[in-house]
């Protein structure tokens, strides 16, 4: 958000191409500003043009996903799961610490669900390679446990996808927390409410692990987090947890996947502009929601016409991160509004010039701003 | 202790690895690999990032152009080693055939059916191919989109800044500073991608400025400004193919002419710049199909004389006559060879008072705006004899730009914006060699706007508002182009163009532009009748 507050964008047009021509007109005809974050704003013919530079490797990464995903979705609503699994880059867990983090996979006996657990490595090298599942994380300090739901629009990716494995490792280091990444069942093979059920199961599993307890009171300090569809799952699991009186200390929603039947202004404006199209969004909702349902289903639109207020509900505080170049931002902002109207504690981090997936590679300001915010949010002393 | 850990058996050699996935330590060959993408599971050499990006763009275009192929590709193609992103993208690209290029479009304005004249080939069925590695050099580099690092964008901005400063120096007459700026800009050009984007446009403007500084404003010397009529026709034809501006112009004008000719049995079209006669097959077809039968159509095509004894005007007339015959339209053609439009005298057109006359000017009127204060301005002369023909309609298409301002700097900056937008829109075209030659066509315009003055500067574009004033003042009144023309223009765009083009209605005129910037404007006019113009007294035998 650095710099954007200083510019009053009364009417902003985000240009289609990442690279566009920048014109400096002589005299009074044109003005150009360089913002602190390195972007440029140009006033020309009474329109503000924001020039966005996306790092080249990020562009390559996300464009590759976009095209690969196009190949996997079929127009009839079925999904080429084999191709998807073949193309997805996966990495094994690693009990030996790498950059201060080690991981191992655990299968929940009751559900068959795989969870990948990431932990900060012990300062004592002799302990490396050994996980003691009978001792708590700490008897004195609080060690937060972040249950992470990966994105992929309910359809793509897994807990062991390389991009998410990397992200979870970063989360561990930033927050000095344990991260549990849930390998929830995906659509279209498994529609609503499978992902939420798996999320709930993971929450119950985590809260019942003694070896995830910490602090003087020996309990599991749980946060829920997720990007895209994972953010959506985090919300619904938190709602269910509130009903069941299971304590969740906070929700971190990274451009969460919400939607609705009407077409919002941001959807129309940004359709197809930054990797994502309305058409693909529609496909994924049709694949996840029960057949015949529309996007005002409360799973998709929790504060919409069929949603319900969270007034008076003991819902965790939320950190909602919205990317300014995400076409569904209007829905995400409506979600924030819905939380506020319900009297819930919500912090909005609006990153005006971020595209989806900006957090996959630590090569831009938004990434570092995000990590700072998460660190402060999960701070056990708050 | 229950523990499932696949890494235990996978080998513990990764203890020494610094990457977050258990990969073997990078060999010296792989030191150039982008570390961040490696963490995401992809091996791409940093030095190849841009090319991979470009190939991804091409792949996206190819996928978008053939959705039928896409499903087949998704199910049939065999994918190999997705970690090697470059070769994965290449193997997919090799699965797609080139999109078909439909060069001769014709829309029947009456029935809204495409009428294909030269039956272009359709998609060849493609057989699933074995994975091939296409060497980079062999590929048709087609950057539709350039992703730019922060450093290069800085260079792009500096280029624009320097261009403006240089133009300012030229206006002030400080040629030595301008010259050193040219040198600096040439240097800067080596740091940007001149195949597309700001680099390409800047290089053309730098050339044009150099030309102005070193060769003067006479427009002589250098192949870019000269060129034979034949060469110009070729370039024009490729510009026609590569982007929709001319198609839009022809299409819209034809629609208006067709409507103006309703109920008339003898019609006469005067084309101010015949070129390859690309505009007329569609009109001939439309007239052939009009209810009540076609009229007798006379076409008078004006064009530059052919130096080498070829009569290109006549050749084109013959081809059009052939077409007219094949659809049973009585047709007569006359060519009028003139180097400049102002040299044409109305008696050369042999207009019959009983015919309905349409005067068609596609980007020609602006060439008449160069004024020698000692003579009557050519534009006034020509407009006045057009009026004297009492045409049923005059169709005017002009570049929507302000390239005729008195201040050089104003013209320069306008042109920079205009042609950048136009080049930007051209990036959407993927067909070669159309695109390359279209670019040369545009480059010539740029060179004329920037490096010429006086009678040599013929590209004196003025915006629609100015043309309205001028034409209203010369005794014409506007004939509004209706919503059906608008609808058909929009349809034309969806058929032939990429996303980004936009047709707009502007007080009875139509413009076609790229995103929010109109680049070409089409309008139709009728002479305001007054007694002097009612019945022309021209006699075929009498010179004016």
PDB file of C-alpha atoms in Angstrom, chain A residues 13 16-26 29 32 34 38-40 44-45 47 49 51-61 63-68 70-72 74-75 80 83 86-89 91-99 103-107 116 129-134 162-163 165-166 169-170 271 273 360-363, chain B residues 1-8 10-12 14-15 17-23 34 36-37 39-42 44 49-50 52-54 56-57 59-60 63 70-71 73-75 79-83 85 88 92 144-150 152-154 156-157 160-161 164 197-199 201 409-410 413 416-417 420-421 423-424 427 514-516:
ATOM      1  CA  UNK A  13      -8.064   2.501 -15.517  1.00  0.00           C
ATOM      2  CA  UNK A  16      -4.642  -4.519 -20.134  1.00  0.00           C
ATOM      3  CA  UNK A  17      -1.031  -5.166 -20.919  1.00  0.00           C
ATOM      4  CA  UNK A  18       1.487  -5.333 -18.194  1.00  0.00           C
ATOM      5  CA  UNK A  19       3.762  -3.181 -20.175  1.00  0.00           C
ATOM      6  CA  UNK A  20       2.257  -0.126 -21.641  1.00  0.00           C
ATOM      7  CA  UNK A  21       3.572   3.031 -23.086  1.00  0.00           C
ATOM      8  CA  UNK A  22       4.300   5.852 -20.829  1.00  0.00           C
ATOM      9  CA  UNK A  23       4.004   9.297 -22.206  1.00  0.00           C
ATOM     10  CA  UNK A  24       5.400  12.397 -20.811  1.00  0.00           C
ATOM     11  CA  UNK A  25       3.724  15.307 -22.408  1.00  0.00           C
ATOM     12  CA  UNK A  26       5.235  18.642 -22.385  1.00  0.00           C
ATOM     13  CA  UNK A  29      -0.868  18.289 -20.753  1.00  0.00           C
ATOM     14  CA  UNK A  32       3.658  11.462 -14.280  1.00  0.00           C
ATOM     15  CA  UNK A  34       6.621   7.517  -9.666  1.00  0.00           C
ATOM     16  CA  UNK A  38       8.065   1.631  -8.065  1.00  0.00           C
ATOM     17  CA  UNK A  39       4.883   1.874 -10.066  1.00  0.00           C
ATOM     18  CA  UNK A  40       4.014   4.847 -12.206  1.00  0.00           C
ATOM     19  CA  UNK A  44      -3.426  11.911 -19.449  1.00  0.00           C
ATOM     20  CA  UNK A  45      -6.629  13.127 -20.993  1.00  0.00           C
ATOM     21  CA  UNK A  47      -7.677   9.452 -16.991  1.00  0.00           C
ATOM     22  CA  UNK A  49      -3.236   5.162 -15.925  1.00  0.00           C
ATOM     23  CA  UNK A  51       1.392   1.026 -14.967  1.00  0.00           C
ATOM     24  CA  UNK A  52       1.932  -2.256 -13.322  1.00  0.00           C
ATOM     25  CA  UNK A  53       5.143  -4.091 -13.458  1.00  0.00           C
ATOM     26  CA  UNK A  54       4.881  -7.710 -12.480  1.00  0.00           C
ATOM     27  CA  UNK A  55       8.206  -9.421 -11.985  1.00  0.00           C
ATOM     28  CA  UNK A  56       9.020 -11.560 -14.948  1.00  0.00           C
ATOM     29  CA  UNK A  57       9.372 -14.827 -13.095  1.00  0.00           C
ATOM     30  CA  UNK A  58       6.062 -14.294 -11.319  1.00  0.00           C
ATOM     31  CA  UNK A  59       4.428 -13.633 -14.660  1.00  0.00           C
ATOM     32  CA  UNK A  60       5.925 -16.789 -16.094  1.00  0.00           C
ATOM     33  CA  UNK A  61       4.809 -18.822 -13.107  1.00  0.00           C
ATOM     34  CA  UNK A  63       0.763 -17.636 -16.766  1.00  0.00           C
ATOM     35  CA  UNK A  64       1.999 -21.184 -16.841  1.00  0.00           C
ATOM     36  CA  UNK A  65      -0.625 -22.130 -14.276  1.00  0.00           C
ATOM     37  CA  UNK A  66      -3.284 -20.295 -16.217  1.00  0.00           C
ATOM     38  CA  UNK A  67      -2.559 -22.158 -19.444  1.00  0.00           C
ATOM     39  CA  UNK A  68      -2.074 -25.521 -17.782  1.00  0.00           C
ATOM     40  CA  UNK A  70      -7.085 -24.173 -19.203  1.00  0.00           C
ATOM     41  CA  UNK A  71      -6.029 -27.552 -20.506  1.00  0.00           C
ATOM     42  CA  UNK A  72      -7.385 -29.324 -17.463  1.00  0.00           C
ATOM     43  CA  UNK A  74     -13.297 -29.330 -19.749  1.00  0.00           C
ATOM     44  CA  UNK A  75     -16.210 -27.311 -21.072  1.00  0.00           C
ATOM     45  CA  UNK A  80      -8.762 -33.952 -16.340  1.00  0.00           C
ATOM     46  CA  UNK A  83      -3.225 -34.415 -16.404  1.00  0.00           C
ATOM     47  CA  UNK A  86       0.937 -35.029 -13.789  1.00  0.00           C
ATOM     48  CA  UNK A  87       1.570 -31.356 -14.312  1.00  0.00           C
ATOM     49  CA  UNK A  88       1.463 -30.291 -10.678  1.00  0.00           C
ATOM     50  CA  UNK A  89       4.971 -29.906  -9.277  1.00  0.00           C
ATOM     51  CA  UNK A  91       7.719 -32.061  -3.308  1.00  0.00           C
ATOM     52  CA  UNK A  92       8.107 -34.635  -0.584  1.00  0.00           C
ATOM     53  CA  UNK A  93       8.128 -33.723   3.055  1.00  0.00           C
ATOM     54  CA  UNK A  94      11.514 -33.478   4.693  1.00  0.00           C
ATOM     55  CA  UNK A  95      12.158 -34.450   8.244  1.00  0.00           C
ATOM     56  CA  UNK A  96      15.561 -32.837   8.034  1.00  0.00           C
ATOM     57  CA  UNK A  97      15.471 -29.117   8.495  1.00  0.00           C
ATOM     58  CA  UNK A  98      15.978 -26.931   5.474  1.00  0.00           C
ATOM     59  CA  UNK A  99      16.317 -23.246   6.212  1.00  0.00           C
ATOM     60  CA  UNK A 103       8.101 -31.251   7.657  1.00  0.00           C
ATOM     61  CA  UNK A 104       6.401 -34.586   7.805  1.00  0.00           C
ATOM     62  CA  UNK A 105       3.156 -36.012   6.531  1.00  0.00           C
ATOM     63  CA  UNK A 106       0.531 -37.456   8.754  1.00  0.00           C
ATOM     64  CA  UNK A 107      -2.528 -39.371   7.785  1.00  0.00           C
ATOM     65  CA  UNK A 116       1.571 -32.025   6.195  1.00  0.00           C
ATOM     66  CA  UNK A 129      15.337 -35.872  12.194  1.00  0.00           C
ATOM     67  CA  UNK A 130      13.347 -36.882  15.200  1.00  0.00           C
ATOM     68  CA  UNK A 131       9.817 -35.946  15.925  1.00  0.00           C
ATOM     69  CA  UNK A 132       8.517 -36.695  19.352  1.00  0.00           C
ATOM     70  CA  UNK A 133       4.781 -36.942  19.177  1.00  0.00           C
ATOM     71  CA  UNK A 134       4.397 -37.294  22.887  1.00  0.00           C
ATOM     72  CA  UNK A 162       5.753 -27.149  -4.480  1.00  0.00           C
ATOM     73  CA  UNK A 163       4.344 -23.630  -4.384  1.00  0.00           C
ATOM     74  CA  UNK A 165       5.118 -26.319   0.460  1.00  0.00           C
ATOM     75  CA  UNK A 166       7.380 -23.331  -0.073  1.00  0.00           C
ATOM     76  CA  UNK A 169       7.777 -23.043   5.112  1.00  0.00           C
ATOM     77  CA  UNK A 170       7.971 -19.278   4.845  1.00  0.00           C
ATOM     78  CA  UNK A 271     -12.213  -9.901 -16.428  1.00  0.00           C
ATOM     79  CA  UNK A 273      -6.930  -8.727 -17.439  1.00  0.00           C
ATOM     80  CA  UNK A 360       4.261 -17.194  -4.228  1.00  0.00           C
ATOM     81  CA  UNK A 361       7.577 -15.522  -4.895  1.00  0.00           C
ATOM     82  CA  UNK A 362       9.281 -13.113  -2.488  1.00  0.00           C
ATOM     83  CA  UNK A 363      10.250 -10.721  -5.246  1.00  0.00           C
TER      84      UNK A 363
ATOM     85  CA  UNK B   1       5.071 -42.834  17.529  1.00  0.00           C
ATOM     86  CA  UNK B   2       3.202 -42.810  14.268  1.00  0.00           C
ATOM     87  CA  UNK B   3       5.050 -41.128  11.522  1.00  0.00           C
ATOM     88  CA  UNK B   4       4.641 -41.031   7.794  1.00  0.00           C
ATOM     89  CA  UNK B   5       7.498 -39.364   6.121  1.00  0.00           C
ATOM     90  CA  UNK B   6       8.297 -39.968   2.525  1.00  0.00           C
ATOM     91  CA  UNK B   7      11.581 -38.092   2.764  1.00  0.00           C
ATOM     92  CA  UNK B   8      13.076 -40.614   5.121  1.00  0.00           C
ATOM     93  CA  UNK B  10      13.894 -40.628  -0.349  1.00  0.00           C
ATOM     94  CA  UNK B  11      17.362 -40.063   0.846  1.00  0.00           C
ATOM     95  CA  UNK B  12      18.861 -37.784   3.357  1.00  0.00           C
ATOM     96  CA  UNK B  14      19.240 -33.088   1.099  1.00  0.00           C
ATOM     97  CA  UNK B  15      20.603 -32.166   4.451  1.00  0.00           C
ATOM     98  CA  UNK B  17      20.872 -28.606   0.207  1.00  0.00           C
ATOM     99  CA  UNK B  18      19.947 -25.017   0.666  1.00  0.00           C
ATOM    100  CA  UNK B  19      16.751 -25.195  -1.318  1.00  0.00           C
ATOM    101  CA  UNK B  20      13.573 -25.932   0.455  1.00  0.00           C
ATOM    102  CA  UNK B  21      12.844 -29.012  -1.569  1.00  0.00           C
ATOM    103  CA  UNK B  22      15.073 -32.023  -1.422  1.00  0.00           C
ATOM    104  CA  UNK B  23      16.807 -31.558  -4.726  1.00  0.00           C
ATOM    105  CA  UNK B  34      15.990 -18.914 -11.615  1.00  0.00           C
ATOM    106  CA  UNK B  36      12.558 -18.613  -7.140  1.00  0.00           C
ATOM    107  CA  UNK B  37      10.961 -20.633  -9.889  1.00  0.00           C
ATOM    108  CA  UNK B  39      11.371 -23.347  -5.434  1.00  0.00           C
ATOM    109  CA  UNK B  40       8.075 -23.607  -7.254  1.00  0.00           C
ATOM    110  CA  UNK B  41       9.243 -26.721  -9.054  1.00  0.00           C
ATOM    111  CA  UNK B  42      10.235 -25.228 -12.409  1.00  0.00           C
ATOM    112  CA  UNK B  44      13.982 -22.089 -16.149  1.00  0.00           C
ATOM    113  CA  UNK B  49      12.876 -16.036 -18.841  1.00  0.00           C
ATOM    114  CA  UNK B  50      11.854 -13.501 -21.428  1.00  0.00           C
ATOM    115  CA  UNK B  52       9.694 -18.396 -22.122  1.00  0.00           C
ATOM    116  CA  UNK B  53       7.329 -15.552 -21.339  1.00  0.00           C
ATOM    117  CA  UNK B  54       6.947 -14.791 -25.008  1.00  0.00           C
ATOM    118  CA  UNK B  56       3.721 -18.607 -23.116  1.00  0.00           C
ATOM    119  CA  UNK B  57       2.007 -15.649 -24.735  1.00  0.00           C
ATOM    120  CA  UNK B  59       0.738 -20.485 -26.614  1.00  0.00           C
ATOM    121  CA  UNK B  60      -2.099 -18.591 -25.064  1.00  0.00           C
ATOM    122  CA  UNK B  63      -5.000 -21.890 -27.494  1.00  0.00           C
ATOM    123  CA  UNK B  70      -7.717 -27.308 -27.245  1.00  0.00           C
ATOM    124  CA  UNK B  71      -9.950 -30.129 -26.081  1.00  0.00           C
ATOM    125  CA  UNK B  73      -4.894 -31.327 -27.307  1.00  0.00           C
ATOM    126  CA  UNK B  74      -5.799 -31.734 -23.704  1.00  0.00           C
ATOM    127  CA  UNK B  75      -6.841 -35.316 -24.173  1.00  0.00           C
ATOM    128  CA  UNK B  79       3.211 -34.051 -22.033  1.00  0.00           C
ATOM    129  CA  UNK B  80       6.797 -34.473 -20.948  1.00  0.00           C
ATOM    130  CA  UNK B  81       8.679 -33.102 -18.014  1.00  0.00           C
ATOM    131  CA  UNK B  82       6.619 -30.107 -16.995  1.00  0.00           C
ATOM    132  CA  UNK B  83       9.504 -28.891 -14.838  1.00  0.00           C
ATOM    133  CA  UNK B  85       8.941 -25.167 -18.661  1.00  0.00           C
ATOM    134  CA  UNK B  88       6.856 -28.019 -22.213  1.00  0.00           C
ATOM    135  CA  UNK B  92       2.430 -27.613 -26.773  1.00  0.00           C
ATOM    136  CA  UNK B 144       2.315 -10.067 -28.367  1.00  0.00           C
ATOM    137  CA  UNK B 145       3.042  -8.925 -24.910  1.00  0.00           C
ATOM    138  CA  UNK B 146       6.227  -7.890 -23.353  1.00  0.00           C
ATOM    139  CA  UNK B 147       6.846  -8.372 -19.728  1.00  0.00           C
ATOM    140  CA  UNK B 148       9.289  -5.857 -18.566  1.00  0.00           C
ATOM    141  CA  UNK B 149      11.529  -5.790 -15.599  1.00  0.00           C
ATOM    142  CA  UNK B 150      11.745  -2.682 -13.551  1.00  0.00           C
ATOM    143  CA  UNK B 152      13.800  -1.961 -18.636  1.00  0.00           C
ATOM    144  CA  UNK B 153      10.750   0.048 -17.827  1.00  0.00           C
ATOM    145  CA  UNK B 154      13.025   2.744 -16.522  1.00  0.00           C
ATOM    146  CA  UNK B 156      11.475   2.963 -21.617  1.00  0.00           C
ATOM    147  CA  UNK B 157      10.505   6.023 -19.645  1.00  0.00           C
ATOM    148  CA  UNK B 160      10.210   8.841 -24.009  1.00  0.00           C
ATOM    149  CA  UNK B 161      11.587  11.661 -21.930  1.00  0.00           C
ATOM    150  CA  UNK B 164      10.390  14.786 -26.053  1.00  0.00           C
ATOM    151  CA  UNK B 197       6.479  -2.098 -27.204  1.00  0.00           C
ATOM    152  CA  UNK B 198       8.064   1.223 -26.423  1.00  0.00           C
ATOM    153  CA  UNK B 199      11.370   0.110 -27.908  1.00  0.00           C
ATOM    154  CA  UNK B 201       7.921   2.849 -31.399  1.00  0.00           C
ATOM    155  CA  UNK B 409       6.531  19.726 -30.559  1.00  0.00           C
ATOM    156  CA  UNK B 410       2.764  19.430 -30.290  1.00  0.00           C
ATOM    157  CA  UNK B 413       3.937  14.371 -28.895  1.00  0.00           C
ATOM    158  CA  UNK B 416       4.051   9.604 -30.263  1.00  0.00           C
ATOM    159  CA  UNK B 417       0.854   8.849 -28.442  1.00  0.00           C
ATOM    160  CA  UNK B 420       2.209   4.008 -29.889  1.00  0.00           C
ATOM    161  CA  UNK B 421      -1.433   3.175 -29.484  1.00  0.00           C
ATOM    162  CA  UNK B 423       1.492  -0.197 -32.636  1.00  0.00           C
ATOM    163  CA  UNK B 424       0.095  -1.507 -29.431  1.00  0.00           C
ATOM    164  CA  UNK B 427       0.730  -6.409 -31.395  1.00  0.00           C
ATOM    165  CA  UNK B 514      -7.740   0.725 -29.407  1.00  0.00           C
ATOM    166  CA  UNK B 515      -9.190   0.661 -25.930  1.00  0.00           C
ATOM    167  CA  UNK B 516     -10.314   4.153 -25.159  1.00  0.00           C
TER     168      UNK B 516
END
